[in-house]
Coordinates of C-alpha atoms (C1' of nucleotides) in Angstrom, one line a residue:
Chain A
X23 CA -17.7 -3.0 -44.2
X24 CA -15.4 -5.8 -43.3
X25 CA -15.9 -9.3 -44.5
X26 CA -17.0 -11.7 -41.8
X27 CA -16.4 -14.9 -43.7
X28 CA -13.2 -16.7 -43.5
X29 CA -10.4 -16.4 -41.0
X30 CA -8.2 -14.5 -40.6
X31 CA -9.4 -11.2 -41.8
X32 CA -8.6 -10.4 -45.4
X33 CA -8.7 -6.9 -47.0
X34 CA -11.6 -4.8 -45.9
X35 CA -11.6 -2.6 -49.0
X36 CA -10.1 -2.4 -52.5
X37 CA -8.8 1.0 -51.4
X38 CA -6.4 -0.6 -48.9
X39 CA -5.0 -2.8 -51.6
X40 CA -4.8 0.0 -54.1
X41 CA -2.9 2.2 -51.6
X42 CA -0.5 -0.6 -50.8
X43 CA 0.0 -1.3 -54.5
X44 CA 0.8 2.3 -55.3
X45 CA 3.0 2.8 -52.3
X46 CA 5.1 -0.3 -52.6
X47 CA 5.4 -0.5 -56.3
X48 CA 2.9 -3.1 -57.5
X49 CA 0.5 -1.1 -59.6
X50 CA 0.6 2.6 -60.7
X51 CA -2.0 4.6 -62.7
X52 CA -1.0 4.7 -66.3
X53 CA 0.0 7.9 -68.2
X54 CA 0.3 9.6 -64.8
X55 CA 2.4 12.6 -65.9
X56 CA -0.5 13.6 -68.2
X57 CA -3.2 13.2 -65.5
X58 CA -3.8 9.6 -66.3
X59 CA -5.7 7.7 -69.0
X60 CA -8.9 6.0 -68.1
X61 CA -8.6 2.5 -66.8
X62 CA -5.0 1.7 -67.8
X63 CA -2.6 0.6 -65.2
X64 CA 1.2 0.1 -65.1
X65 CA 2.8 -2.8 -63.2
X66 CA 5.7 -1.7 -61.1
X67 CA 8.7 -3.7 -59.9
X68 CA 6.8 -5.8 -57.5
X69 CA 3.6 -6.0 -59.7
X70 CA 5.5 -7.4 -62.6
X71 CA 7.1 -10.1 -60.4
X72 CA 3.8 -11.1 -58.9
X73 CA 1.9 -11.1 -62.2
X74 CA 4.6 -13.2 -63.7
X75 CA 4.3 -15.5 -60.7
X76 CA 0.6 -15.9 -61.3
X77 CA 1.1 -16.6 -64.9
X78 CA 4.0 -19.1 -64.2
X79 CA 1.9 -20.9 -61.6
X80 CA -1.0 -21.2 -64.1
X81 CA 1.3 -22.4 -66.9
X82 CA 3.0 -24.9 -64.7
X83 CA -0.3 -26.3 -63.6
X84 CA -2.1 -26.5 -67.0
X85 CA 0.9 -27.1 -69.3
X86 CA 3.8 -28.7 -67.5
X87 CA 1.9 -30.8 -65.0
X88 CA -0.5 -32.3 -67.6
X89 CA 0.1 -34.7 -70.4
X90 CA -2.5 -33.3 -72.8
X91 CA -1.8 -29.5 -73.1
X92 CA 0.6 -27.5 -75.3
X93 CA 1.5 -23.9 -75.2
X94 CA 1.1 -21.1 -77.7
X95 CA 1.7 -17.4 -78.1
X96 CA -0.3 -16.0 -81.0
X97 CA -0.2 -12.5 -82.5
X98 CA -2.3 -9.9 -80.9
X99 CA -3.4 -8.5 -84.3
X100 CA -5.2 -10.8 -86.6
X101 CA -7.1 -10.5 -89.8
X102 CA -10.3 -8.7 -89.5
X103 CA -12.0 -11.7 -90.9
X104 CA -11.2 -13.6 -87.7
X105 CA -13.5 -11.3 -85.8
X106 CA -16.1 -11.2 -88.5
X107 CA -16.5 -15.0 -88.5
X108 CA -16.0 -15.4 -84.7
X109 CA -19.1 -13.2 -84.3
X110 CA -17.3 -10.4 -82.4
X111 CA -17.7 -7.7 -85.0
X112 CA -21.4 -8.2 -85.1
X113 CA -22.2 -9.2 -81.5
X114 CA -19.4 -8.2 -79.2
X115 CA -21.1 -4.9 -78.5
X116 CA -23.6 -3.3 -76.1
X117 CA -26.7 -1.9 -77.8
X118 CA -27.2 1.4 -76.1
X119 CA -30.0 4.0 -76.2
X120 CA -30.0 7.5 -74.9
X121 CA -32.9 9.4 -73.4
X122 CA -33.3 12.7 -75.2
X123 CA -35.1 14.2 -72.2
X124 CA -32.8 13.4 -69.3
X125 CA -29.7 12.1 -71.2
X126 CA -29.7 8.9 -69.3
X127 CA -28.1 5.9 -71.1
X128 CA -29.6 2.4 -71.0
X129 CA -28.9 -0.9 -72.5
X130 CA -31.5 -1.5 -75.2
X131 CA -31.7 -5.2 -74.4
X132 CA -32.5 -4.4 -70.8
X133 CA -35.5 -2.2 -71.6
X134 CA -39.1 -3.5 -71.6
X135 CA -40.6 -0.7 -73.7
X136 CA -39.6 2.6 -75.4
X137 CA -39.9 4.9 -72.4
X138 CA -36.9 6.0 -70.3
X139 CA -36.8 4.0 -67.0
X140 CA -35.4 7.1 -65.3
X141 CA -37.6 9.9 -66.2
X142 CA -40.4 8.1 -68.0
X143 CA -40.2 10.2 -71.1
X144 CA -41.0 8.3 -74.4
X145 CA -37.9 10.0 -75.9
X146 CA -35.4 7.3 -76.4
X147 CA -33.0 7.4 -79.3
X148 CA -32.7 4.3 -81.6
X149 CA -30.3 1.7 -80.3
X150 CA -26.7 2.3 -81.3
X151 CA -24.2 -0.5 -81.1
X152 CA -20.9 0.3 -79.2
X153 CA -18.5 -2.4 -80.3
X154 CA -16.1 -3.2 -77.6
X155 CA -13.1 -3.9 -79.9
X156 CA -10.3 -1.3 -80.3
X157 CA -9.7 -0.5 -84.0
X158 CA -6.4 0.0 -85.7
X159 CA -5.0 -0.3 -89.2
X160 CA -2.3 -2.2 -90.9
X161 CA -0.2 0.0 -93.2
X162 CA -0.2 3.8 -93.7
X163 CA -3.9 4.5 -93.9
X164 CA -5.6 7.9 -93.4
X165 CA -9.0 7.2 -94.9
X166 CA -12.3 8.3 -93.5
X167 CA -13.8 5.9 -91.0
X168 CA -16.2 3.4 -92.6
X169 CA -14.8 4.1 -96.1
X170 CA -13.9 1.1 -98.3
X171 CA -10.2 1.9 -98.0
X172 CA -10.4 2.1 -94.2
X173 CA -12.4 -1.1 -93.9
X174 CA -9.9 -2.9 -96.1
X175 CA -7.0 -2.2 -93.8
X176 CA -8.8 -2.4 -90.5
X177 CA -7.7 -4.7 -87.7
X178 CA -8.8 -5.1 -84.1
X179 CA -6.8 -5.5 -81.0
X180 CA -8.0 -8.9 -79.8
X181 CA -10.7 -8.9 -77.2
X182 CA -9.8 -12.4 -76.3
X183 CA -6.8 -14.7 -76.8
X184 CA -9.0 -17.6 -77.7
X185 CA -9.3 -16.9 -81.4
X186 CA -5.5 -17.1 -81.8
X187 CA -5.7 -20.6 -80.5
X188 CA -8.5 -21.6 -82.9
X189 CA -6.4 -20.2 -85.8
X190 CA -3.6 -22.5 -84.7
X191 CA -5.6 -25.6 -83.8
X192 CA -4.5 -27.6 -86.8
X193 CA -0.9 -26.3 -86.7
X194 CA -0.4 -27.5 -83.1
X195 CA -2.3 -30.7 -83.7
X196 CA -0.2 -31.7 -86.7
X197 CA 3.2 -30.4 -85.6
X198 CA 3.1 -32.3 -82.3
X199 CA 1.1 -35.2 -83.6
X200 CA -1.5 -34.6 -81.0
X201 CA -4.6 -36.7 -80.6
X202 CA -7.9 -35.4 -79.4
X203 CA -8.4 -34.9 -76.5
X204 CA -5.8 -32.3 -76.1
X205 CA -5.6 -28.6 -75.2
X206 CA -3.7 -25.4 -76.2
X207 CA -2.9 -22.9 -73.5
X208 CA -2.1 -19.2 -74.0
X209 CA -1.3 -16.2 -71.8
X210 CA -1.5 -12.8 -73.3
X211 CA -3.0 -9.3 -73.4
X212 CA -6.5 -8.7 -74.5
X213 CA -8.3 -5.4 -75.1
X214 CA -11.9 -4.3 -74.7
X215 CA -13.1 -0.8 -75.0
X216 CA -15.3 -1.1 -71.9
X217 CA -18.0 1.5 -71.6
X218 CA -17.7 1.4 -67.8
X219 CA -14.4 0.1 -66.5
X220 CA -13.6 0.3 -62.8
X221 CA -12.8 -1.3 -59.5
X222 CA -9.0 -0.8 -59.7
X223 CA -7.6 -3.6 -61.9
X224 CA -10.7 -5.7 -61.8
X225 CA -12.2 -4.3 -65.0
X226 CA -9.8 -2.5 -67.3
X227 CA -9.6 -1.8 -71.0
X228 CA -6.2 -3.6 -71.3
X229 CA -5.8 -6.8 -69.4
X230 CA -4.2 -10.2 -69.5
X231 CA -5.9 -13.5 -70.0
X232 CA -4.9 -17.1 -69.3
X233 CA -6.9 -19.3 -71.6
X234 CA -7.1 -22.9 -72.6
X235 CA -9.0 -24.3 -75.5
X236 CA -9.4 -28.0 -74.8
X237 CA -10.4 -30.0 -77.8
X238 CA -12.6 -33.1 -77.3
X239 CA -14.7 -35.5 -79.3
X240 CA -18.1 -34.3 -80.4
X241 CA -20.9 -36.0 -78.5
X242 CA -21.9 -38.3 -81.4
X243 CA -18.4 -39.9 -81.4
X244 CA -18.1 -40.5 -77.7
X245 CA -17.8 -44.2 -77.0
X246 CA -19.1 -45.9 -73.8
X247 CA -16.5 -45.3 -71.0
X248 CA -15.2 -42.1 -72.7
X249 CA -15.9 -38.7 -71.2
X250 CA -18.7 -36.6 -72.7
X251 CA -18.5 -32.9 -73.2
X252 CA -20.5 -32.3 -70.0
X253 CA -18.1 -34.5 -68.1
X254 CA -15.0 -32.8 -69.5
X255 CA -16.6 -29.5 -68.6
X256 CA -17.4 -30.5 -65.1
X257 CA -13.8 -31.9 -64.7
X258 CA -12.3 -28.7 -65.8
X259 CA -14.4 -26.7 -63.5
X260 CA -13.1 -28.8 -60.6
X261 CA -9.5 -28.7 -61.8
X262 CA -9.6 -24.9 -62.1
X263 CA -11.5 -24.4 -58.8
X264 CA -8.8 -26.5 -57.0
X265 CA -6.0 -24.4 -58.6
X266 CA -7.3 -21.3 -56.9
X267 CA -7.6 -23.0 -53.6
X268 CA -4.0 -24.4 -53.9
X269 CA -2.7 -20.9 -54.1
X270 CA -4.3 -19.9 -50.9
X271 CA -7.8 -18.7 -51.7
X272 CA -10.1 -19.5 -48.8
X273 CA -13.0 -21.8 -49.8
X274 CA -15.6 -19.5 -48.3
X275 CA -14.5 -16.8 -50.8
X276 CA -14.5 -18.8 -54.0
X277 CA -17.6 -20.3 -55.6
X278 CA -18.7 -22.0 -58.8
X279 CA -21.7 -20.5 -60.4
X280 CA -23.4 -21.9 -63.5
X281 CA -24.6 -19.1 -65.8
X282 CA -28.3 -18.8 -66.6
X283 CA -29.3 -19.5 -70.2
X284 CA -29.9 -15.8 -70.8
X285 CA -26.4 -14.9 -69.7
X286 CA -24.6 -17.2 -72.1
X287 CA -22.3 -15.8 -74.7
X288 CA -23.2 -16.4 -78.3
X289 CA -20.7 -19.3 -78.6
X290 CA -21.5 -21.1 -75.4
X291 CA -23.6 -24.1 -74.6
X292 CA -22.8 -23.8 -70.9
X293 CA -20.6 -21.7 -68.7
X294 CA -19.6 -22.0 -65.1
X295 CA -18.0 -18.9 -63.6
X296 CA -15.5 -19.1 -60.7
X297 CA -16.2 -16.1 -58.5
X298 CA -14.2 -14.6 -55.8
X299 CA -15.7 -12.6 -52.9
X300 CA -14.0 -9.2 -53.3
X301 CA -14.2 -6.5 -50.7
X302 CA -16.5 -3.6 -51.6
X303 CA -18.2 -5.1 -54.6
X304 CA -18.7 -8.7 -53.6
X305 CA -18.7 -11.7 -55.9
X306 CA -16.8 -11.0 -59.1
X307 CA -15.8 -13.4 -61.9
X308 CA -12.2 -14.4 -62.0
X309 CA -12.5 -17.3 -64.4
X310 CA -15.1 -18.7 -66.7
X311 CA -15.2 -22.3 -67.9
X312 CA -17.2 -22.5 -71.1
X313 CA -18.4 -25.3 -73.3
X314 CA -17.9 -23.6 -76.7
X315 CA -19.0 -26.7 -78.6
X316 CA -17.7 -26.8 -82.2
X317 CA -18.9 -23.2 -82.8
X318 CA -15.5 -21.5 -83.3
X319 CA -13.7 -24.1 -85.4
X320 CA -16.8 -24.5 -87.6
X321 CA -17.2 -20.7 -87.9
X322 CA -13.6 -20.4 -89.2
X323 CA -13.9 -23.4 -91.6
X324 CA -14.9 -23.7 -95.2
X325 CA -17.1 -26.5 -96.4
X326 CA -19.2 -26.9 -93.3
X327 CA -22.2 -29.1 -93.9
X328 CA -25.5 -27.2 -94.0
X329 CA -27.0 -29.1 -91.1
X330 CA -24.1 -28.0 -88.9
X331 CA -24.4 -24.4 -90.1
X332 CA -28.0 -24.5 -89.2
X333 CA -27.4 -26.0 -85.8
X334 CA -24.8 -23.4 -84.9
X335 CA -26.7 -20.5 -86.5
X336 CA -23.7 -19.8 -88.8
X337 CA -23.5 -18.6 -92.4
X338 CA -21.4 -20.3 -95.0
X339 CA -17.8 -19.0 -94.6
X340 CA -16.7 -17.9 -98.1
X341 CA -13.4 -16.4 -96.8
X342 CA -11.9 -19.4 -95.1
X343 CA -9.4 -21.5 -97.1
X344 CA -9.2 -24.3 -94.5
X345 CA -11.4 -26.8 -92.8
X346 CA -10.4 -26.9 -89.1
X347 CA -11.3 -30.5 -88.6
X348 CA -9.4 -33.5 -87.4
X349 CA -9.1 -37.2 -88.4
X350 CA -9.6 -39.4 -85.4
X351 CA -7.5 -42.5 -86.1
X352 CA -9.4 -44.5 -83.4
X353 CA -12.9 -43.6 -84.5
X354 CA -11.7 -43.7 -88.2
X355 CA -13.7 -40.5 -88.7
X356 CA -13.2 -36.9 -89.5
X357 CA -14.9 -34.3 -87.3
X358 CA -14.7 -30.8 -86.0
X359 CA -13.8 -31.1 -82.3
X360 CA -15.7 -29.6 -79.5
X361 CA -14.0 -27.2 -77.1
X362 CA -14.0 -26.7 -73.4
X363 CA -12.5 -23.3 -72.6
X364 CA -11.2 -22.5 -69.1
X365 CA -10.5 -18.7 -69.3
X366 CA -9.0 -16.8 -66.4
X367 CA -8.0 -13.2 -66.0
X368 CA -4.4 -12.9 -64.9
X369 CA -4.7 -9.4 -63.8
X370 CA -7.9 -10.1 -62.0
X371 CA -6.3 -13.1 -60.4
X372 CA -3.6 -10.9 -59.1
X373 CA -6.2 -8.6 -57.5
X374 CA -8.0 -11.6 -55.9
X375 CA -4.8 -13.0 -54.5
X376 CA -3.8 -9.6 -53.1
X377 CA -7.2 -9.1 -51.5
X378 CA -7.0 -12.6 -50.1
X379 CA -3.5 -12.1 -48.8
X380 CA -3.9 -8.7 -47.2
X381 CA -4.0 -8.8 -43.5
X382 CA -3.7 -6.4 -40.6
X383 CA -2.6 -8.0 -37.4
X384 CA -2.1 -7.0 -33.8
X385 CA 1.6 -7.5 -33.1
X386 CA 1.8 -6.2 -29.6
X387 CA -0.5 -5.8 -26.6
X388 CA -2.0 -2.3 -26.6
X389 CA -1.4 -0.4 -23.3
X390 CA -4.0 -1.4 -20.7
X391 CA -4.8 2.1 -19.7
X392 CA -5.7 3.1 -23.2
X393 CA -7.8 0.0 -23.8
X394 CA -9.7 0.7 -20.5
X395 CA -10.3 4.3 -21.7
X396 CA -11.8 3.0 -24.9
X397 CA -13.9 0.4 -23.2
X398 CA -15.3 3.1 -20.8
X399 CA -16.6 5.1 -23.7
X400 CA -18.5 2.4 -25.5
X401 CA -21.7 2.6 -23.4
X402 CA -21.9 6.3 -24.2
X403 CA -21.5 5.6 -27.9
X404 CA -24.3 3.0 -27.8
X405 CA -26.6 5.2 -25.8
X406 CA -26.2 8.1 -28.2
X407 CA -26.7 5.7 -31.2
X408 CA -29.9 4.4 -29.7
X409 CA -31.1 7.9 -29.2
X410 CA -30.4 8.8 -32.8
X411 CA -32.1 5.7 -34.0
X412 CA -35.2 6.5 -32.1
X413 CA -35.2 10.1 -33.5
X414 CA -34.9 8.7 -37.0
X415 CA -37.8 6.3 -36.4
X416 CA -40.0 9.2 -35.2
X417 CA -39.0 11.3 -38.2
X418 CA -39.8 8.4 -40.5
X419 CA -43.2 8.0 -38.9
X420 CA -44.0 11.6 -39.6
X421 CA -42.7 11.2 -43.2
X422 CA -39.9 13.6 -42.5
X423 CA -36.4 12.9 -43.8
X424 CA -34.4 10.8 -41.3
X425 CA -30.8 11.6 -40.7
X426 CA -30.0 8.0 -39.7
X427 CA -30.9 4.5 -40.6
X428 CA -32.2 2.8 -37.5
X429 CA -31.6 -0.7 -38.8
X430 CA -27.9 0.1 -39.6
X431 CA -27.5 1.6 -36.1
X432 CA -28.9 -1.4 -34.5
X433 CA -26.5 -3.8 -36.2
X434 CA -23.7 -1.4 -35.5
X435 CA -24.5 -1.3 -31.7
X436 CA -24.7 -5.1 -31.5
X437 CA -21.5 -5.6 -33.3
X438 CA -19.7 -2.9 -31.3
X439 CA -20.7 -4.2 -27.9
X440 CA -19.8 -7.7 -28.9
X441 CA -16.4 -6.7 -30.2
X442 CA -15.7 -4.4 -27.3
X443 CA -16.3 -7.2 -24.9
X444 CA -13.3 -9.0 -26.4
X445 CA -10.9 -6.1 -26.1
X446 CA -7.9 -5.9 -26.4
X447 CA -7.7 -8.8 -28.9
X448 CA -10.5 -7.2 -30.9
X449 CA -8.9 -3.8 -31.2
X450 CA -8.7 -3.9 -35.0
X451 CA -12.4 -5.0 -35.2
X452 CA -13.5 -2.2 -33.0
X453 CA -11.5 0.3 -35.1
X454 CA -13.0 -1.1 -38.3
X455 CA -16.5 -0.8 -36.9
X456 CA -16.1 2.7 -35.8
X457 CA -14.4 3.7 -39.1
X458 CA -16.5 1.8 -41.7
X459 CA -19.8 0.6 -40.4
X460 CA -22.8 2.2 -42.2
X461 CA -24.5 2.5 -38.8
X462 CA -21.6 4.5 -37.4
X463 CA -22.0 7.4 -39.9
X464 CA -22.6 10.9 -38.5
X465 CA -22.6 9.9 -34.8
X466 CA -20.8 12.5 -32.8
X467 CA -19.4 10.2 -30.1
X468 CA -18.1 7.9 -32.8
X469 CA -16.4 10.8 -34.5
X470 CA -14.6 11.6 -31.3
X471 CA -13.7 8.0 -30.4
X472 CA -12.8 6.6 -33.8
X473 CA -9.5 8.5 -34.4
X474 CA -8.2 7.5 -31.0
X475 CA -9.0 3.8 -31.6
X476 CA -7.6 3.9 -35.1
X477 CA -4.4 5.5 -34.0
X478 CA -3.9 3.0 -31.2
X479 CA -4.8 0.1 -33.6
X480 CA -2.3 1.4 -36.1
X481 CA 0.5 1.6 -33.5
X482 CA 0.0 -2.0 -32.6
X483 CA -0.5 -3.4 -36.0
X484 CA 1.4 -4.8 -38.9
X485 CA 0.2 -5.1 -42.5
X486 CA 1.2 -8.4 -43.9
X487 CA 0.5 -10.0 -47.3
X488 CA 0.2 -13.6 -46.6
X489 CA 0.8 -14.6 -50.2
X490 CA 1.4 -18.1 -51.2
X491 CA 5.2 -18.3 -51.6
X492 CA 4.8 -19.1 -55.2
X493 CA 3.1 -15.8 -55.8
X494 CA 5.3 -13.6 -53.5
X495 CA 7.1 -11.0 -55.7
X496 CA 10.2 -11.2 -53.4
X497 CA 11.0 -14.6 -51.9
X498 CA 13.8 -13.6 -49.6
X499 CA 15.3 -10.5 -47.9
X500 CA 18.8 -10.3 -46.5
X501 CA 19.7 -7.9 -43.7
X502 CA 23.0 -7.1 -42.1
X503 CA 22.3 -6.6 -38.4
X504 CA 25.0 -3.9 -38.3
X505 CA 25.6 -2.0 -41.5
X506 CA 28.9 -0.5 -40.6
X507 CA 30.5 -3.8 -39.8
X508 CA 32.4 -4.8 -43.0
X509 CA 32.5 -8.5 -42.2
X510 CA 28.8 -8.7 -41.6
X511 CA 28.0 -6.7 -44.7
X512 CA 30.2 -9.0 -46.8
X513 CA 28.4 -12.2 -45.7
X514 CA 25.0 -10.6 -46.2
X515 CA 25.9 -9.5 -49.7
X516 CA 27.3 -12.8 -50.5
X517 CA 24.1 -14.5 -49.4
X518 CA 22.1 -12.1 -51.6
X519 CA 24.2 -13.0 -54.6
X520 CA 24.0 -16.7 -53.8
X521 CA 20.2 -16.7 -54.1
X522 CA 19.4 -14.0 -56.6
X523 CA 19.9 -16.4 -59.5
X524 CA 16.9 -18.4 -58.3
X525 CA 14.4 -15.7 -57.4
X526 CA 14.1 -12.1 -56.5
X527 CA 16.0 -11.2 -53.4
X528 CA 15.9 -7.9 -51.5
X529 CA 18.8 -6.4 -49.6
X530 CA 18.1 -3.7 -47.1
X531 CA 20.1 -2.0 -44.4
X532 CA 18.4 1.4 -44.2
X533 CA 16.5 1.0 -41.0
X534 CA 16.4 -0.8 -37.7
X535 CA 15.7 -4.5 -37.9
X536 CA 12.0 -4.2 -36.8
X537 CA 11.2 -1.8 -39.6
X538 CA 13.0 -4.0 -42.1
X539 CA 10.8 -6.9 -41.2
X540 CA 7.7 -4.8 -41.4
X541 CA 8.6 -3.6 -44.9
X542 CA 9.0 -7.1 -46.1
X543 CA 5.8 -8.2 -44.4
X544 CA 3.9 -5.6 -46.3
X545 CA 5.0 -7.0 -49.7
X546 CA 4.6 -10.6 -48.7
X547 CA 8.3 -11.7 -48.6
X548 CA 8.1 -15.2 -47.0
X549 CA 11.6 -15.2 -45.5
X550 CA 14.1 -12.8 -44.1
X551 CA 17.7 -13.7 -43.2
X552 CA 19.7 -11.6 -40.7
X553 CA 23.5 -11.8 -40.5
X554 CA 24.9 -10.9 -37.2
X555 CA 28.1 -11.2 -35.1
X556 CA 27.4 -14.8 -34.3
X557 CA 27.4 -15.6 -38.1
X558 CA 31.1 -14.7 -38.2
X559 CA 31.8 -17.2 -35.5
X560 CA 29.6 -20.2 -36.4
X561 CA 28.3 -19.6 -39.9
X562 CA 24.7 -19.5 -38.8
X563 CA 22.1 -16.9 -39.7
X564 CA 18.7 -16.0 -38.3
X565 CA 15.8 -17.1 -40.6
X566 CA 12.6 -15.3 -39.8
X567 CA 9.3 -16.5 -41.2
X568 CA 6.7 -14.0 -42.4
X569 CA 3.4 -15.4 -41.1
X570 CA 4.5 -16.7 -37.7
X571 CA 7.3 -14.2 -37.1
X572 CA 9.2 -17.1 -35.7
X573 CA 13.0 -17.1 -35.9
X574 CA 15.4 -20.0 -36.1
X575 CA 19.2 -20.3 -36.3
X576 CA 20.2 -22.0 -39.5
X577 CA 23.6 -23.0 -40.8
X578 CA 24.4 -21.2 -44.0
X579 CA 25.1 -24.5 -45.8
X580 CA 21.6 -25.6 -45.0
X581 CA 19.9 -22.5 -46.2
X582 CA 19.4 -23.5 -49.8
X583 CA 17.7 -26.7 -48.9
X584 CA 15.5 -25.1 -46.3
X585 CA 14.4 -22.2 -48.5
X586 CA 13.7 -24.4 -51.6
X587 CA 11.6 -26.7 -49.5
X588 CA 9.6 -24.0 -47.8
X589 CA 9.2 -22.0 -51.0
X590 CA 7.8 -25.1 -52.7
X591 CA 10.6 -25.2 -55.2
X592 CA 11.9 -28.6 -54.3
Chain B
rG21 C1' -22.3 8.7 -70.8
rC22 C1' -25.6 10.2 -66.2
rG23 C1' -25.9 11.2 -60.7
rG24 C1' -23.0 11.6 -56.0
rG25 C1' -18.0 12.2 -53.9
rU26 C1' -12.6 13.1 -54.1
rG27 C1' -8.1 15.5 -56.1
rU28 C1' -2.7 20.0 -51.5
rA29 C1' 5.0 16.9 -50.5
rG30 C1' 6.7 10.0 -52.2
rC31 C1' 2.3 8.4 -48.6
rU32 C1' -2.0 9.9 -45.1
rC33 C1' -4.2 14.3 -44.6
rA34 C1' -4.9 19.6 -42.2
rG35 C1' -5.6 24.3 -44.2
rU36 C1' -13.3 27.8 -45.8
rG37 C1' -10.3 34.9 -49.6
rG38 C1' -4.5 37.4 -46.9
rU39 C1' 3.5 34.9 -46.6
rA40 C1' 1.6 26.7 -48.5
rG41 C1' 1.6 23.2 -43.3
rA42 C1' 1.8 18.5 -40.0
rG43 C1' 2.9 13.3 -39.3
rC44 C1' 5.1 9.4 -41.7
rA45 C1' 8.6 8.3 -45.6
rU46 C1' 13.4 9.7 -48.1
rC47 C1' 18.7 11.4 -47.7
rA48 C1' 23.3 12.7 -44.6
rC49 C1' 26.0 12.4 -39.9
rG50 C1' 26.1 10.3 -35.1
rU51 C1' 24.1 6.6 -31.8
rU52 C1' 21.6 1.6 -31.4
rG53 C1' 21.5 -3.7 -32.8
rC54 C1' 16.2 -9.2 -33.8
rC55 C1' 10.2 -7.2 -34.6
rA56 C1' 7.5 0.0 -37.1
rA57 C1' 14.5 3.1 -31.9
rC58 C1' 16.7 8.1 -31.0
rG59 C1' 19.3 13.0 -31.8
rU60 C1' 20.7 16.8 -35.3
rG61 C1' 20.3 18.6 -40.1
rA62 C1' 18.5 18.4 -45.2
rU63 C1' 15.6 17.3 -49.7
rG64 C1' 10.8 17.8 -51.3
rG65 C1' 4.4 21.1 -53.6
rU66 C1' 3.6 26.5 -60.0
rC67 C1' -2.3 23.0 -54.2
rG68 C1' -5.0 17.5 -60.9
rU69 C1' -5.1 20.8 -65.5
rG70 C1' -7.0 25.3 -68.1
rG71 C1' -9.8 29.6 -67.8
rG72 C1' -12.6 33.3 -64.9
rU73 C1' -14.1 36.6 -60.5
rU74 C1' -11.0 39.5 -57.0
rC75 C1' -6.3 44.4 -54.9
rG76 C1' -5.3 39.2 -53.6
rA77 C1' -7.6 32.2 -55.0
rG78 C1' -5.4 25.9 -52.3
rU79 C1' -10.1 28.4 -50.7
rC80 C1' -15.3 31.3 -54.9
rC81 C1' -17.2 30.3 -60.3
rC82 C1' -16.9 27.7 -65.2
rA83 C1' -14.6 23.9 -68.1
rU84 C1' -11.7 19.7 -68.4
rC85 C1' -8.9 15.1 -66.8
rA86 C1' -8.4 11.2 -63.4
rC87 C1' -10.0 8.1 -59.4
rC88 C1' -14.0 6.3 -55.9
rC89 C1' -19.5 5.0 -55.0
rG90 C1' -24.1 3.8 -57.8
rC91 C1' -26.5 2.5 -63.3
rU92 C1' -23.6 -1.0 -66.7
rC93 C1' -20.2 -5.2 -67.3
rC94 C1' -19.9 -12.0 -68.9
rA95 C1' -11.3 -12.3 -67.7

RNA sequence: GCGGGUGUAGCUCAGUGGUAGAGCAUCACGUUGCCAACGUGAUGGUCGUGGGUUCGAGUCCCAUCACCCGCUCCA
């Protein structure tokens, strides 16, 4: 069902976005020639551009535009000890039990007793822990799983980029002579062997993270007037929230949600999630800002005082050869810094931005005769729906299975009549209601009317990705108005070459001008330039803007300034 | 992993046991030139994969893989 919040209308379903992604080269299913491999996706020519743009926008915001953050790119494979002491080997797992009777699977920590919630049989297996980390080995090992030799060479593909930052805390601090507070930012792949991935690229087994570990004074060293860990946490939540808004996410579809105590990860004192209102599955986390305290740096340190181990529920680390602490020259004290961690999913961000940007718009007035015909059929649809609703209620009163849901039908009828009254402007809404509304299911008149309305809507509609220019995979398209006119083609190609050193530029001459514009709308290209006969006379071209479809005549010498300004590159 | 659904041309889908189709897209030639133009022609599918039933399988059966919707998930 379509989202009613926000204006104008964003994607109604992940399916729309999926289709567009596949058709236009954003995201393809992985290993396709072999029938695919669960939950791995490949990023096509436009996908890699857009994902890079997301990561660049993040990097610019948290590294370049700040005075207190440095970058890092750590190895994906790290010593197994990292994951032993970070707690991931022991706790980054879902404890699962199977029902011997009905073969249902449940999370052990979600059960209240030892009976199966599905069939009630007291036949549950003991809990088995499915660790979410992918295993591999360093060196040529072919030993049996779990053997001493196997364990000795075992490594994990990192399930989060954060630990690479903790390993390098002291390196970065010393090599750049940084003083706390400061942060380290990293973008990179992470891997989790999810038991149930899904929702396109929302939850995958290989994904990309954008993480910051921001190191601050522990509470006991904070002087009056300095920010506490809670204040830093709150500030980062606001900073990060505003970043999403600055790239075009509508406020009504982004929220901050503080996690309940029971939800918190083993390392976290407090976590606030940023959630985006996705189509189909609703609110989904796109970023988490955690207060990780001094848990991680202490966990990886030798010689941690017993009182700190006790406070953090840690064991003495006999493997570590370093203490990951810091001498604070102002406080004249040595301490293990606390950490605020804003951690976002880059691939998830791309999905959120795509959903947000996806729009279908009426671009021309539908023929009045056809609109009248549709309008005339609405009362019959509503009448029939009412009838079916009453039948369903009767059936329900007699405890017979009902074919319809009266409540859904009621909301459908109200919405349909309301939308129909606003035809023809509401043509897309009417089409969406007839196609998607739960109350419209299995109604004969709807089945007859829907294809007609959908067809008409499609004929009068364009699909446009209203991406923030920073995120758009292609920033500019250049068209020759006449492709067999050598002089026009020359100028168009020259323009393409002039700008392709700054950003991705498309050149297309394989259709009429209207279709060329539509193609670019669909992938979110902010500007199209058309070269025509007039160009040859006065050196001007037509610049057409994606969202407004407005055109203006611009001197070629002014193009660079105009484009840079409007693409936010100035 | 369990339940429900889907899988046919690049895309959207039709095809319910009898010679694999349509629209769109793509390519060529011609025509047109500022918002999804037109004509003619062409390319394109071992019907997800592997078995089975049958004289004959896209269609029926079994298995398997992938995706979607639920259970689950903490980027």
